[in-house]
């Protein structure tokens, strides 16, 4: 029998009967270690990886013909082999737990950092933690949660681990001076390795820090099971012992190399996360919408913060941390960021959603890196921005679904305003270190835009939009919420306008601008939100108390109707233009509604089969044609005056 040779397989019985492995000799382990040094690994990773191989000689041969595994922006080089289960731990920042993470910006200060690429620029990750107990506790928590939520122990007890785990080297550096730890983590397969450890009675922290740092203890642990099987024979083992023997080794795809695409300039940790996303955010076991958006949000931040060969970084490294919520409020202030949550929300909205097609392409690159979704929609980008905005809120509320879920839905709807995409990507926002404007200045600019009819014509101005983004944040977070989802299928009295329509109607009025200003002012001070009048003064009830702002009050006050006192001039005309565009939309909906009328219940469309009276259709088309010509005349007149004004400017230049 050679260094890692195999005995004869056990006779077939109930469940999988694994091959009886032997403990590799030291010479085989040393030979593999020599080959691994050629892959650019650090000494510690070479040691743990060479002893982890069940068949070191086989793995050494495979290193010369590693398999290429393509991910978005890079190629991973892998070797398929078997590893001892006592050598692998779960991913310490397992994305499956994104939805429960706490973030330092929310006040807990307990965020575990994401593994990053090692300085060697090879196929190795590194992570910095305060001390061994921080990572040990994280590994224990991960194992407990994974075995509870994704239980695989019963299946593995009978069949062992069927699909290979993707294993990546990780070096753990400690701030308190404790020696670095070298680990092998399951980038894909944390649930499986957690189930294996559960069967064997292994503590992942023990695997990481006790066996991981002591070769003798590691080999003793592995050899005790080998001796047990050899001594008693398979048929004499108890069911529990057979289950442990099946879990003693795991099939693995060990990442031994990495090559970034020439144009992507991608780092190793990004390639690993892209692989995880392609494996889990898509089937077979989706993480769920909120968690998917969390994972995609980090991928998007990576793309925005990473320069390419043709484009500079969209956000700085410190902005990335602030947006991700992984720094404390104190550290954020030290970096020059605002303490106000609405300013952070506006910055995230502008970085992820503003800037037009240029930003959309970069954000889509991040989404595709995890989902392979070829054409992400605007809604996808909005959902990602909202998850980033809500991270500190979720932490403060302990991720209470009854609080977070409705607010997530409201912000996702409100931030679908098309005006947001037109926000300049490089212009400063009120409240940032680069912008000297005050909140009052922003209010006054929005009032000027109202006077010019912006909003009534279907589009808010830049100041109106910025104020809307900030006010919508506090209106959604408030208790009770001052902005809620539209109601469908009610008695007919409910206001079923979408949130962008409601917010636009509000910011199109002077009173609405004053109201939005008051919302942001009060929100920043942690005060309740109250209604204001046309002059921006608080509205008092009969009892002399301020009237608290509610969704129904907002919808009633800003119902989209034209103001009766505005009867002439551009303002009056812009209000009528809003009526025109609204009527056209109503016509489109009416035509679509008529198209859906079936011949009979469950049948095909009546008009698509039988058509409609040609005389009635011709009459309506003639009226529409006259309207069309009138609108065309208005446009021609506008263009003529515009060209005339341009010529006059040139003549006087």
mmCIF file of C-alpha atoms in Angstrom, residues 36 39-50 52 59 63 76-79 83 87-92 115-118 120 122-127 166-172 181-188 253-258 268-269 272:
data_model
loop_
_atom_site.group_PDB
_atom_site.id
_atom_site.type_symbol
_atom_site.label_atom_id
_atom_site.label_comp_id
_atom_site.label_asym_id
_atom_site.label_seq_id
_atom_site.Cartn_x
_atom_site.Cartn_y
_atom_site.Cartn_z
ATOM 1 C CA UNK A 36 2.215 24.362 -3.729
ATOM 2 C CA UNK A 39 1.604 28.365 -6.892
ATOM 3 C CA UNK A 40 2.517 31.486 -4.919
ATOM 4 C CA UNK A 41 0.829 30.549 -1.622
ATOM 5 C CA UNK A 42 2.138 31.781 1.732
ATOM 6 C CA UNK A 43 3.898 29.345 4.049
ATOM 7 C CA UNK A 44 0.906 28.907 6.323
ATOM 8 C CA UNK A 45 -1.483 28.129 3.457
ATOM 9 C CA UNK A 46 1.002 25.650 1.960
ATOM 10 C CA UNK A 47 1.135 23.819 5.279
ATOM 11 C CA UNK A 48 -2.619 23.510 5.868
ATOM 12 C CA UNK A 49 -3.400 22.705 2.241
ATOM 13 C CA UNK A 50 -0.751 20.012 1.824
ATOM 14 C CA UNK A 52 -5.530 18.569 4.090
ATOM 15 C CA UNK A 59 -3.258 16.395 -5.956
ATOM 16 C CA UNK A 63 -1.551 20.837 -10.113
ATOM 17 C CA UNK A 76 -10.290 30.473 -11.406
ATOM 18 C CA UNK A 77 -7.868 27.556 -11.653
ATOM 19 C CA UNK A 78 -9.086 24.554 -9.676
ATOM 20 C CA UNK A 79 -7.961 21.064 -8.748
ATOM 21 C CA UNK A 83 -9.858 16.741 1.651
ATOM 22 C CA UNK A 87 -9.285 20.872 7.488
ATOM 23 C CA UNK A 88 -12.144 23.011 6.122
ATOM 24 C CA UNK A 89 -14.377 25.584 7.833
ATOM 25 C CA UNK A 90 -17.440 27.534 6.651
ATOM 26 C CA UNK A 91 -17.010 30.860 4.923
ATOM 27 C CA UNK A 92 -16.680 33.312 7.867
ATOM 28 C CA UNK A 115 -12.290 38.746 3.127
ATOM 29 C CA UNK A 116 -10.095 40.649 0.703
ATOM 30 C CA UNK A 117 -7.432 39.643 -1.796
ATOM 31 C CA UNK A 118 -4.074 38.816 -0.223
ATOM 32 C CA UNK A 120 0.475 38.297 -3.028
ATOM 33 C CA UNK A 122 -2.547 35.045 -6.002
ATOM 34 C CA UNK A 123 -5.435 32.691 -5.218
ATOM 35 C CA UNK A 124 -5.500 33.585 -1.548
ATOM 36 C CA UNK A 125 -7.794 35.699 0.633
ATOM 37 C CA UNK A 126 -7.057 37.502 3.849
ATOM 38 C CA UNK A 127 -9.194 38.936 6.627
ATOM 39 C CA UNK A 166 -15.246 24.985 -3.643
ATOM 40 C CA UNK A 167 -12.406 25.571 -1.203
ATOM 41 C CA UNK A 168 -10.364 28.776 -1.025
ATOM 42 C CA UNK A 169 -7.294 29.550 1.138
ATOM 43 C CA UNK A 170 -7.723 32.313 3.736
ATOM 44 C CA UNK A 171 -5.191 33.967 6.038
ATOM 45 C CA UNK A 172 -6.585 35.493 9.235
ATOM 46 C CA UNK A 181 -4.084 31.658 11.211
ATOM 47 C CA UNK A 182 -4.177 29.828 7.878
ATOM 48 C CA UNK A 183 -7.540 28.317 6.947
ATOM 49 C CA UNK A 184 -9.317 26.599 4.110
ATOM 50 C CA UNK A 185 -12.847 27.979 3.739
ATOM 51 C CA UNK A 186 -15.832 26.690 1.800
ATOM 52 C CA UNK A 187 -16.579 29.533 -0.605
ATOM 53 C CA UNK A 188 -19.380 27.352 -1.916
ATOM 54 C CA UNK A 253 -12.572 21.838 -5.903
ATOM 55 C CA UNK A 254 -9.558 23.623 -4.484
ATOM 56 C CA UNK A 255 -8.846 27.011 -6.021
ATOM 57 C CA UNK A 256 -5.104 27.012 -6.689
ATOM 58 C CA UNK A 257 -4.795 29.861 -9.180
ATOM 59 C CA UNK A 258 -6.433 32.998 -10.501
ATOM 60 C CA UNK A 268 -9.312 37.654 -6.473
ATOM 61 C CA UNK A 269 -11.884 38.290 -3.726
ATOM 62 C CA UNK A 272 -14.640 34.416 -5.562
#
